[in-house]
Structures are given as C-alpha cells and as structure tokens.
CSV table of N, CA and C in Angstrom, one decimal:
chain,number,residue,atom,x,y,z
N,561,UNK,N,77.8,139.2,159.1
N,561,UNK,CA,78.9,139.1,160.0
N,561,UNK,C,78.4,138.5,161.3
N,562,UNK,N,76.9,139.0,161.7
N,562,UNK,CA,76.7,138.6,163.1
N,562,UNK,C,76.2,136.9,163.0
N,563,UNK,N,76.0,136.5,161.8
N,563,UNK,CA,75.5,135.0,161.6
N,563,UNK,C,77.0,134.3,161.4
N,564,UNK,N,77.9,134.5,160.9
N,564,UNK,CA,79.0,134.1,160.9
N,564,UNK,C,79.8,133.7,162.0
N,565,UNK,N,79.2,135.1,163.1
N,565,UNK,CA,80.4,135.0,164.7
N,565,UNK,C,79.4,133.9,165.4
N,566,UNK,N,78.1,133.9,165.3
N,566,UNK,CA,77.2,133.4,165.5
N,566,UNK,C,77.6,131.7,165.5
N,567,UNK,N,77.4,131.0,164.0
N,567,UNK,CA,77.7,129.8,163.6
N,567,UNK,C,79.1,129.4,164.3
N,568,UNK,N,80.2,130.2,164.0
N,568,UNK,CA,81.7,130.0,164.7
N,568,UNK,C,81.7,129.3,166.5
N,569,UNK,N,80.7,130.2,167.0
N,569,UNK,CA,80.8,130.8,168.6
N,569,UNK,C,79.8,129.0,168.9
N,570,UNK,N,78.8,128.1,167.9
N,570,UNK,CA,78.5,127.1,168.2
N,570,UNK,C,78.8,125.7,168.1
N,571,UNK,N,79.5,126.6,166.4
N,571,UNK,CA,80.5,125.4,166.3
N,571,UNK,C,81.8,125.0,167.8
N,572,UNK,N,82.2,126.0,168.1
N,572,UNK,CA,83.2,125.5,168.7
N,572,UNK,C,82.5,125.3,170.0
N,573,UNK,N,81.8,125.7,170.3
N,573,UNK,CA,80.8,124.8,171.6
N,573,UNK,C,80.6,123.5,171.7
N,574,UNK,N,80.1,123.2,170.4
N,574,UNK,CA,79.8,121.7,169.7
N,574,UNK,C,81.6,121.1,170.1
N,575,UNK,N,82.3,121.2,169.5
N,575,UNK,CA,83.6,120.6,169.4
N,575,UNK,C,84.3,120.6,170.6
N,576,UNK,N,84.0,122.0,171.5
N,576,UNK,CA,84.5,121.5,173.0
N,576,UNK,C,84.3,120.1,173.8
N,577,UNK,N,82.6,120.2,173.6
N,577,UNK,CA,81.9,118.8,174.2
N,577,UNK,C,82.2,117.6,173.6
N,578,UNK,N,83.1,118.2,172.3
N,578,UNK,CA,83.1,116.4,172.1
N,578,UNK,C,84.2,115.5,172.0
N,579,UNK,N,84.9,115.9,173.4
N,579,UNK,CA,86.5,115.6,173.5
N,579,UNK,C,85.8,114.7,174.7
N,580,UNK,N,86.6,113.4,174.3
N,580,UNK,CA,86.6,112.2,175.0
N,580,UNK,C,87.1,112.0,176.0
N,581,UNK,N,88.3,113.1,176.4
N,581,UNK,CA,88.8,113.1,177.4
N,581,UNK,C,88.0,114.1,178.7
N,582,UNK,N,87.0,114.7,178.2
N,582,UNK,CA,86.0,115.5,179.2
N,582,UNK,C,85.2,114.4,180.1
N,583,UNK,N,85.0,113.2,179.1
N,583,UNK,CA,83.8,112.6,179.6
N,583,UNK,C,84.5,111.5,180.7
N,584,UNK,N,83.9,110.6,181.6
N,584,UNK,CA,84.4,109.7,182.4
N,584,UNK,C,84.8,108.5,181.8
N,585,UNK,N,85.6,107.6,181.9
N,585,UNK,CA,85.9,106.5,181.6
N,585,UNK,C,85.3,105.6,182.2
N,586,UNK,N,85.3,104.2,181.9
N,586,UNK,CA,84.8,103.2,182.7
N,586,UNK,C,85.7,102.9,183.1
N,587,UNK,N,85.9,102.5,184.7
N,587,UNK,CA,87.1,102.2,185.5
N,587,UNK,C,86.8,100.8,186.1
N,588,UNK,N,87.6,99.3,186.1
N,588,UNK,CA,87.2,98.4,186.3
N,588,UNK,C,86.3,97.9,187.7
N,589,UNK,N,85.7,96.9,187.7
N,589,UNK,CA,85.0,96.6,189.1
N,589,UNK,C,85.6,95.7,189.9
N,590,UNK,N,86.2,96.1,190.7
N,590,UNK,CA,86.9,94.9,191.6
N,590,UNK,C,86.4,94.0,192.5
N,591,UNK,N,86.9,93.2,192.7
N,591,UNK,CA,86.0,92.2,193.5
N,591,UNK,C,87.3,91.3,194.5
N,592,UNK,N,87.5,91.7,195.8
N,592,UNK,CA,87.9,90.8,196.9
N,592,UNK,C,88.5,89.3,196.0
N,593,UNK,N,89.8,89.1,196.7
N,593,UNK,CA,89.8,87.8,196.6
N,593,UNK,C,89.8,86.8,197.8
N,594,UNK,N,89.3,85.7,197.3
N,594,UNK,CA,88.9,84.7,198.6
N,594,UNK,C,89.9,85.1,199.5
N,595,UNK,N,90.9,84.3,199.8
N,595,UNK,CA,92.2,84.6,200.6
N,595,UNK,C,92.0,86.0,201.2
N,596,UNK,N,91.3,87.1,200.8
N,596,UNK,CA,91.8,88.3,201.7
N,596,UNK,C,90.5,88.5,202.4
N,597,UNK,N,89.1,88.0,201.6
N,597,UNK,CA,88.0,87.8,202.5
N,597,UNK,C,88.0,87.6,203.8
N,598,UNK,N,88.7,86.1,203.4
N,598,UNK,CA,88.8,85.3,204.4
N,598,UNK,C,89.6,86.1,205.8
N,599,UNK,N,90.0,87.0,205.6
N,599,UNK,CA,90.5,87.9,207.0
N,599,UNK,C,89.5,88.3,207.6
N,600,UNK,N,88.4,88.5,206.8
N,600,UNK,CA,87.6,89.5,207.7
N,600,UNK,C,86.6,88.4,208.5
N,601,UNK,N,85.8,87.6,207.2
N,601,UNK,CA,84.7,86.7,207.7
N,601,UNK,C,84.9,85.6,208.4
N,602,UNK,N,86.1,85.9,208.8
N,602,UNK,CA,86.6,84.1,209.8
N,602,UNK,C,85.9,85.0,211.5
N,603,UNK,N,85.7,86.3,211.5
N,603,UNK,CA,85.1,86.7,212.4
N,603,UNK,C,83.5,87.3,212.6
N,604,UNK,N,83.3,86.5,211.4
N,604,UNK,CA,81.5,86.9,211.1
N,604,UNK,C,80.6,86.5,212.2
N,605,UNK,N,80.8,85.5,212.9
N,605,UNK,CA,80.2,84.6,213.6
N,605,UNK,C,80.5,85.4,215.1
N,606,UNK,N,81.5,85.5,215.5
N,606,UNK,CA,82.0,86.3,216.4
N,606,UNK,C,81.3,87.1,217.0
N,607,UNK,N,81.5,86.8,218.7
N,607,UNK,CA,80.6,88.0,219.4
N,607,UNK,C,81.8,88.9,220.0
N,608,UNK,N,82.9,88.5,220.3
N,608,UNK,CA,83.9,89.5,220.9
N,608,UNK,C,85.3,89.1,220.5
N,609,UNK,N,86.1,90.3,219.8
N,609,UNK,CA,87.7,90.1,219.6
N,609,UNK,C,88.9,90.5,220.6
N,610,UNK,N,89.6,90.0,221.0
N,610,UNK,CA,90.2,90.5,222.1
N,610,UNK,C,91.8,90.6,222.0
N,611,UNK,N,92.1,92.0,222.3
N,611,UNK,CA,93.2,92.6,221.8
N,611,UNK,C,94.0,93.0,223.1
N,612,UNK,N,95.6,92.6,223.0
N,612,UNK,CA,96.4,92.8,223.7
N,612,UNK,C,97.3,94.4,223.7
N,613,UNK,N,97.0,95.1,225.3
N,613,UNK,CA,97.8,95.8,225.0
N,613,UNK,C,99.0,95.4,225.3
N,614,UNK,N,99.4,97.1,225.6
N,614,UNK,CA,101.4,96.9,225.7
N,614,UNK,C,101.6,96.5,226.7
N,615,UNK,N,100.9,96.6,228.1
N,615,UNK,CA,100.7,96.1,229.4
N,615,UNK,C,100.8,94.7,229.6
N,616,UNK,N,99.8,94.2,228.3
N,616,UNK,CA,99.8,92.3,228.6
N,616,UNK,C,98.5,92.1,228.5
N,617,UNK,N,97.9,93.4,228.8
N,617,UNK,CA,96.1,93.3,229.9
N,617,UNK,C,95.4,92.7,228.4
N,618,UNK,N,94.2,92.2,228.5
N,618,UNK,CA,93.4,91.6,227.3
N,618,UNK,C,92.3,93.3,227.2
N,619,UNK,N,92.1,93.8,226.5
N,619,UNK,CA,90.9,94.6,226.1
N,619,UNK,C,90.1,94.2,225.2
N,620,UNK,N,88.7,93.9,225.2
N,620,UNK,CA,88.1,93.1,224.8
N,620,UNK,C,87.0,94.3,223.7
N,621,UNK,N,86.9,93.7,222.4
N,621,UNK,CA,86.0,94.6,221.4
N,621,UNK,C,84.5,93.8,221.1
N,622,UNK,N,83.7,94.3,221.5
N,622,UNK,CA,82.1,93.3,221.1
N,622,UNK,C,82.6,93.5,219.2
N,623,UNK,N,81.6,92.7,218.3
N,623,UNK,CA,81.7,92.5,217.2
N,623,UNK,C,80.0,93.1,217.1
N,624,UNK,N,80.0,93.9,216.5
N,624,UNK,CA,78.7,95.0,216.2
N,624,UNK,C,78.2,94.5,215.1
N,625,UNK,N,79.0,94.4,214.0
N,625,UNK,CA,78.5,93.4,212.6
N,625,UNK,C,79.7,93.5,211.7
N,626,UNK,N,79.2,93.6,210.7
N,626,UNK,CA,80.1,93.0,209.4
N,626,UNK,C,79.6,93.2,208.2
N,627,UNK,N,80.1,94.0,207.1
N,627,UNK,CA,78.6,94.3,205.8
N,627,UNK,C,80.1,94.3,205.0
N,628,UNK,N,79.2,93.6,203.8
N,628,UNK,CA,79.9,93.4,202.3
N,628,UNK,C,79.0,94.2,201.9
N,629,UNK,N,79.7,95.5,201.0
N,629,UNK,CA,79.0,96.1,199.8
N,629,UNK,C,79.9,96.7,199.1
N,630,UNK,N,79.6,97.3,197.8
N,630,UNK,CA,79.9,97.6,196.3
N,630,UNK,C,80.0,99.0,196.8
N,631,UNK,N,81.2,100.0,196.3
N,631,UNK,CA,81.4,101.4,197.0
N,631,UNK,C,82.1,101.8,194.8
N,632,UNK,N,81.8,102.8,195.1
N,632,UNK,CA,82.3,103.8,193.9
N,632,UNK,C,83.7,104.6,194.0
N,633,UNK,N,84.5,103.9,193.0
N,633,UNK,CA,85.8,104.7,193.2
N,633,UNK,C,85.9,105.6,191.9
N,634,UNK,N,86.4,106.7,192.2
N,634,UNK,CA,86.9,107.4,191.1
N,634,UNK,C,88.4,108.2,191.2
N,635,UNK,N,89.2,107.8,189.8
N,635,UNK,CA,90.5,108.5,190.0
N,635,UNK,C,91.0,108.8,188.7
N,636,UNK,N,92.0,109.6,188.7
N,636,UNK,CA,92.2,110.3,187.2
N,636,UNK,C,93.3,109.5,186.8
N,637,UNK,N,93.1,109.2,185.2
N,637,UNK,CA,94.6,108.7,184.7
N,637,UNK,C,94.6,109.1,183.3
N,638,UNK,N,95.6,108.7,182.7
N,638,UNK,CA,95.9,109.5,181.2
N,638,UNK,C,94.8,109.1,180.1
N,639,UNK,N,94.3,109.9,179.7
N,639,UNK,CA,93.1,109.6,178.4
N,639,UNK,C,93.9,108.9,177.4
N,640,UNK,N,93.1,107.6,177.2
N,640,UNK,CA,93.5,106.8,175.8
N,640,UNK,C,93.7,107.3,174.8
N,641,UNK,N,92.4,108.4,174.0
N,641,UNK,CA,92.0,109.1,173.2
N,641,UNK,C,93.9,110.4,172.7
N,642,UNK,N,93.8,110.8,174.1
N,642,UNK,CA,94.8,111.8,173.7
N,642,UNK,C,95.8,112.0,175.3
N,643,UNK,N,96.8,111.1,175.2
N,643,UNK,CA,98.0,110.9,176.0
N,643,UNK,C,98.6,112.3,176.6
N,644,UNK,N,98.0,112.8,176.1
N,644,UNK,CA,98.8,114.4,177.0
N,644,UNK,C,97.8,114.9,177.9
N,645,UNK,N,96.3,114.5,178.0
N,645,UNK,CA,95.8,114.6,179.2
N,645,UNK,C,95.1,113.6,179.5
N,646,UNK,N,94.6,114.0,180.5
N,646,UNK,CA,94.2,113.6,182.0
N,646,UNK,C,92.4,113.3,182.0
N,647,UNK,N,92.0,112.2,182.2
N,647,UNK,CA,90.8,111.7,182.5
N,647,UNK,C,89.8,111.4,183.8
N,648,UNK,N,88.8,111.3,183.7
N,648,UNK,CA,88.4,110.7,185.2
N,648,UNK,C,88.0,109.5,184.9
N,649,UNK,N,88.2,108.5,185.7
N,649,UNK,CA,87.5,107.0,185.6
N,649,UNK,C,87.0,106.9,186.8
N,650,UNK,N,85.7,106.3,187.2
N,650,UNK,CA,84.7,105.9,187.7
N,650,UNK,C,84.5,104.0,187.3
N,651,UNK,N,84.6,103.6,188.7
N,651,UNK,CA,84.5,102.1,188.8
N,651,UNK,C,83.6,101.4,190.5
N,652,UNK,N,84.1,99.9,190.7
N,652,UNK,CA,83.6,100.1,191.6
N,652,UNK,C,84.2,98.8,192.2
N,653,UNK,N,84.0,98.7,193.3
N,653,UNK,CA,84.8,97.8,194.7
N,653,UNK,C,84.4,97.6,195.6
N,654,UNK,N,84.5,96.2,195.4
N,654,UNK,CA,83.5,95.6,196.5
N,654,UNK,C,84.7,95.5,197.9
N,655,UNK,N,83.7,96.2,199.1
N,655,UNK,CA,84.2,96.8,200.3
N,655,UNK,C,83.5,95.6,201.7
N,656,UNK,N,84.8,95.6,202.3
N,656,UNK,CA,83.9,94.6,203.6
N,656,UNK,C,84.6,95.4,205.2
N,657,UNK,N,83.5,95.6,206.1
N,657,UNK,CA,83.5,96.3,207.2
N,657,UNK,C,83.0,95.6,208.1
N,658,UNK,N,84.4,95.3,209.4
N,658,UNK,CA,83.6,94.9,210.5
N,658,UNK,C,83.9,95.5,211.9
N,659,UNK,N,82.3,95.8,212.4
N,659,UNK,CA,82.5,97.2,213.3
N,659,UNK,C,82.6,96.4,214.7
N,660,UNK,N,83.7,97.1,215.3
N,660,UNK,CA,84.2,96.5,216.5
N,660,UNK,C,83.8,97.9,217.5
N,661,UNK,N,83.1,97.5,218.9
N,661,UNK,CA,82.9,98.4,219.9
N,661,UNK,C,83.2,98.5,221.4
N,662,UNK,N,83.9,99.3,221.8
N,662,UNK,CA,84.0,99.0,223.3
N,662,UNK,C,84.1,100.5,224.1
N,663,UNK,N,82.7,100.4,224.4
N,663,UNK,CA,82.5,101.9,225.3
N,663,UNK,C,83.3,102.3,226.4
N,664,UNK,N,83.9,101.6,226.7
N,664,UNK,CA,84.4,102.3,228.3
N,664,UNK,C,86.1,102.7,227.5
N,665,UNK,N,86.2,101.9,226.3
N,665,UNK,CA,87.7,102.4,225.8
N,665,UNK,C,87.2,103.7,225.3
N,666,UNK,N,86.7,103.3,223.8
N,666,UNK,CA,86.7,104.7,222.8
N,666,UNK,C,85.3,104.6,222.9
N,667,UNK,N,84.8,105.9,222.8
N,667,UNK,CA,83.6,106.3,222.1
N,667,UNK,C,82.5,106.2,221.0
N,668,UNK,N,83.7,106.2,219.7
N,668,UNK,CA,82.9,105.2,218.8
N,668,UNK,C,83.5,104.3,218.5
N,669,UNK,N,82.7,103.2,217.4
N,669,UNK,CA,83.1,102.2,217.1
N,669,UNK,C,84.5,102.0,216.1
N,670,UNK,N,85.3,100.8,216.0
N,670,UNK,CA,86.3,100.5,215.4
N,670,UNK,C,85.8,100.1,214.0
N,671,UNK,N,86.4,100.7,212.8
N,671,UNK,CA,86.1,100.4,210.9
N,671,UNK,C,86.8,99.5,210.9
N,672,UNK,N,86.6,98.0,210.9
N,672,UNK,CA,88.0,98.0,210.1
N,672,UNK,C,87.7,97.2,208.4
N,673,UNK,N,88.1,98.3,208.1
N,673,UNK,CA,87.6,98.3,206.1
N,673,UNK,C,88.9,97.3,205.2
N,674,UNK,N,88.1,96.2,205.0
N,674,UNK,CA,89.1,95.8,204.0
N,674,UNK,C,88.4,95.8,202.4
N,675,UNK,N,89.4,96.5,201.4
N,675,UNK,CA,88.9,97.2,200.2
N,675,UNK,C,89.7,96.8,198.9
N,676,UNK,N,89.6,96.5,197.3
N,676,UNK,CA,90.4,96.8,196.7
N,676,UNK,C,90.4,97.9,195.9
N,677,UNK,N,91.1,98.7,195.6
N,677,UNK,CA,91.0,99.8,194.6
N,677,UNK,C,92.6,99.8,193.6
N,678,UNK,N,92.2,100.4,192.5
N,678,UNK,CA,93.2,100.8,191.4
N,678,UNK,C,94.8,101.1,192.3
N,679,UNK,N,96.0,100.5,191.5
N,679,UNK,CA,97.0,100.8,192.2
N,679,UNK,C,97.3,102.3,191.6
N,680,UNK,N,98.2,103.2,192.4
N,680,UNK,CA,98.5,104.1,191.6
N,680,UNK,C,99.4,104.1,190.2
N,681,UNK,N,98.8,105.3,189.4
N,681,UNK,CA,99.3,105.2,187.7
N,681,UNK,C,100.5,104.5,187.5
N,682,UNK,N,101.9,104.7,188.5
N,682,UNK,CA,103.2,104.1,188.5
N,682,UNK,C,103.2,102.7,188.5
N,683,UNK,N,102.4,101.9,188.8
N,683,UNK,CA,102.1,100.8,189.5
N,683,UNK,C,100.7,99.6,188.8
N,684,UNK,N,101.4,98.9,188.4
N,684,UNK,CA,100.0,98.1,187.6
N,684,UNK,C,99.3,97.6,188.5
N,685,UNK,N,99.7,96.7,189.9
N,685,UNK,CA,99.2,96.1,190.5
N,685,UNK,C,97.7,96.7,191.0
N,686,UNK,N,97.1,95.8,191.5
N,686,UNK,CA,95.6,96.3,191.9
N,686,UNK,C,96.5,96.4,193.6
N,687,UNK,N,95.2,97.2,194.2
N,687,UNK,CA,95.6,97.4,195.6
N,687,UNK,C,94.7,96.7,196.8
N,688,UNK,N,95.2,95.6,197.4
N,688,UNK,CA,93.9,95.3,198.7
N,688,UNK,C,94.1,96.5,199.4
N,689,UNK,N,93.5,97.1,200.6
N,689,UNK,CA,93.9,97.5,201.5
N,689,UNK,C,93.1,97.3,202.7
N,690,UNK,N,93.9,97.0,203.9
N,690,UNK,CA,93.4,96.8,205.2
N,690,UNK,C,93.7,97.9,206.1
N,691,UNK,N,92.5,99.1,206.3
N,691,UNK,CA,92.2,100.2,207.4
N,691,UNK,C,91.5,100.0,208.4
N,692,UNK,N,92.2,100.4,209.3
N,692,UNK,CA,91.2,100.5,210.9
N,692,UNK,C,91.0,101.7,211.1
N,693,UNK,N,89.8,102.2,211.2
N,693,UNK,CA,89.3,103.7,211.3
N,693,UNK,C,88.7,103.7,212.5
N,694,UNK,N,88.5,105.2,213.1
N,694,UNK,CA,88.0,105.1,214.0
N,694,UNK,C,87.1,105.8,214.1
N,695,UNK,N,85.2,105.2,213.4
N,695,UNK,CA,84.7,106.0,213.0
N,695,UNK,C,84.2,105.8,211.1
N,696,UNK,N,82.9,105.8,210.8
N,696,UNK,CA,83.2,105.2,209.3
N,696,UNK,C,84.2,105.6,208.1
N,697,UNK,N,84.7,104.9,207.1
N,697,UNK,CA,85.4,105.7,206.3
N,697,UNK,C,84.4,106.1,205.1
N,698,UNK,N,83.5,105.3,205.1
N,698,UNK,CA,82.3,104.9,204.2
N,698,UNK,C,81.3,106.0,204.6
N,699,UNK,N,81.2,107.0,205.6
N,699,UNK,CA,79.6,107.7,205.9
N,699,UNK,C,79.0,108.1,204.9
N,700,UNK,N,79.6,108.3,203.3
N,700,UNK,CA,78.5,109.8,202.5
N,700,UNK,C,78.3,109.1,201.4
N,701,UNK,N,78.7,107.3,201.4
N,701,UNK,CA,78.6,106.6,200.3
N,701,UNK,C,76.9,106.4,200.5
N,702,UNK,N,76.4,106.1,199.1
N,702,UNK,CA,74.6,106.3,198.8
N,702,UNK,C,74.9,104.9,198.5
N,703,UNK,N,75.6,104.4,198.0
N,703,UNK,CA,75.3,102.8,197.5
N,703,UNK,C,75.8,101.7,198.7
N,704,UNK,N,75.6,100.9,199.2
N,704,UNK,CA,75.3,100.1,200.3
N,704,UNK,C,74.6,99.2,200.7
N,705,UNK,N,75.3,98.3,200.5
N,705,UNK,CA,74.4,96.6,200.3
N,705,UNK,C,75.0,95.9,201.5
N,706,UNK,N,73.7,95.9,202.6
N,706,UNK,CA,74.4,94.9,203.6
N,706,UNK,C,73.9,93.4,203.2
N,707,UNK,N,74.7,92.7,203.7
N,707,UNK,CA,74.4,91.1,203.5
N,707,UNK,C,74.4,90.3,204.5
C-alpha cells in the first residue's frame, strides 16, 4: 500500500509539471518603426529643447543623452495548449530614452521613453507608446544596451 500511495503521489507530481500552460511562452520581439524613431533621434544631436509654458516664457531642457536598448516584457494571455487558462509570455522591445534636465525647474531628470509593447488581449494591434516620466521608468531593468 505504502509503494502504491508512493508511485501515485509521483506520478501526479510528474503530470502537474507537465502542463504547458505552467511554463512561459515566447512572446514576440518588437522592434520601433522608422517613422516613430524618427521622434526621438531628430533630437540626438541636440544640446537643448525648449519648451513653452502657459505664460509664453521659453524654459529651456539641456539634452543629457539618448539610449536605444532591448527591455523584457512579460504579460499573461490565453494558453494555446488549453483555452480556459491563462499563460505567461516573455518577449522583448526595443526601448529609446531621451533624458532631458533642468535643475533650477525639477530635480531630476525628464524620461521621455518611446516603446512598443503587446496591445492588450482585446486588441490585436501592437502598441507604440510615448511616456514622459519624471525620473527612470527603466531603473531595475538588467538588460541595457546603450548606443
């Protein structure tokens, strides 16, 4: 009996682990398109961007730099394998950041992250998106390729 509950208790150990929906999926790699690049790196060269307030007045932002790199996205969507649940996919996206600074306004510097990632499940389209952060959105990313 005790080799019986035994064999049982590893078999189904065995068969837990081998549900395809435990494991990660491959989630596609995105890659910028020219056209939306082009927002960012028309200011690569740039030493200062100069922004109007509501006043009229010019406030002026030094250009600190600008880095293209490859960032890791992960998001859940329905398992191929078995449609009544839920998977993780792991992919990746190429991210471009250019840091804008002006000490006597703000403290730290200006993100402004332009990215594409997965649209959500509702939605086939891929997503650009253009964030201005204040402060990295990127800090705890390990992968980072400046260019």
């Amino acid at each position: 009996m005790r080799f019986f509950f035994l064999a049982t208790s590893i078999l189904l150990m065995i068969s837990c682990n081998n549900n395809p929906c435990s494991n990660p999926g491959k989630g596609e790699n995105f890659i910028l398109s020219d056209a939306s690049k082009s927002y960012l790196l028309q200011y690569e060269n740039a030493d200062t961007i100069i922004f109007i307030d509501k006043s009229g007045n010019e406030v002026p932002f030094s250009v600190s730099g600008i880095e293209d790199f490859t960032s890791e996205y992960q998001f859940s969507g329905i398992c191929q394998n078995d449609p009544s649940r839920n998977q993780t996919f792991i992919g990746s996206s190429q991210v471009i950041q250019l840091f804008l600074s002006n000490p006597s306004e703000i403290s730290e510097p200006l993100y402004v992250t332009l990215s594409e990632l997965p649209a959500p499940p509702d939605n086939n389209n891929v997503k650009e998106t253009l964030d201005i952060t204040l402060g990295d959105l990127f800090s705890n990313d390990k992968h980072r390729f400046a260019h």
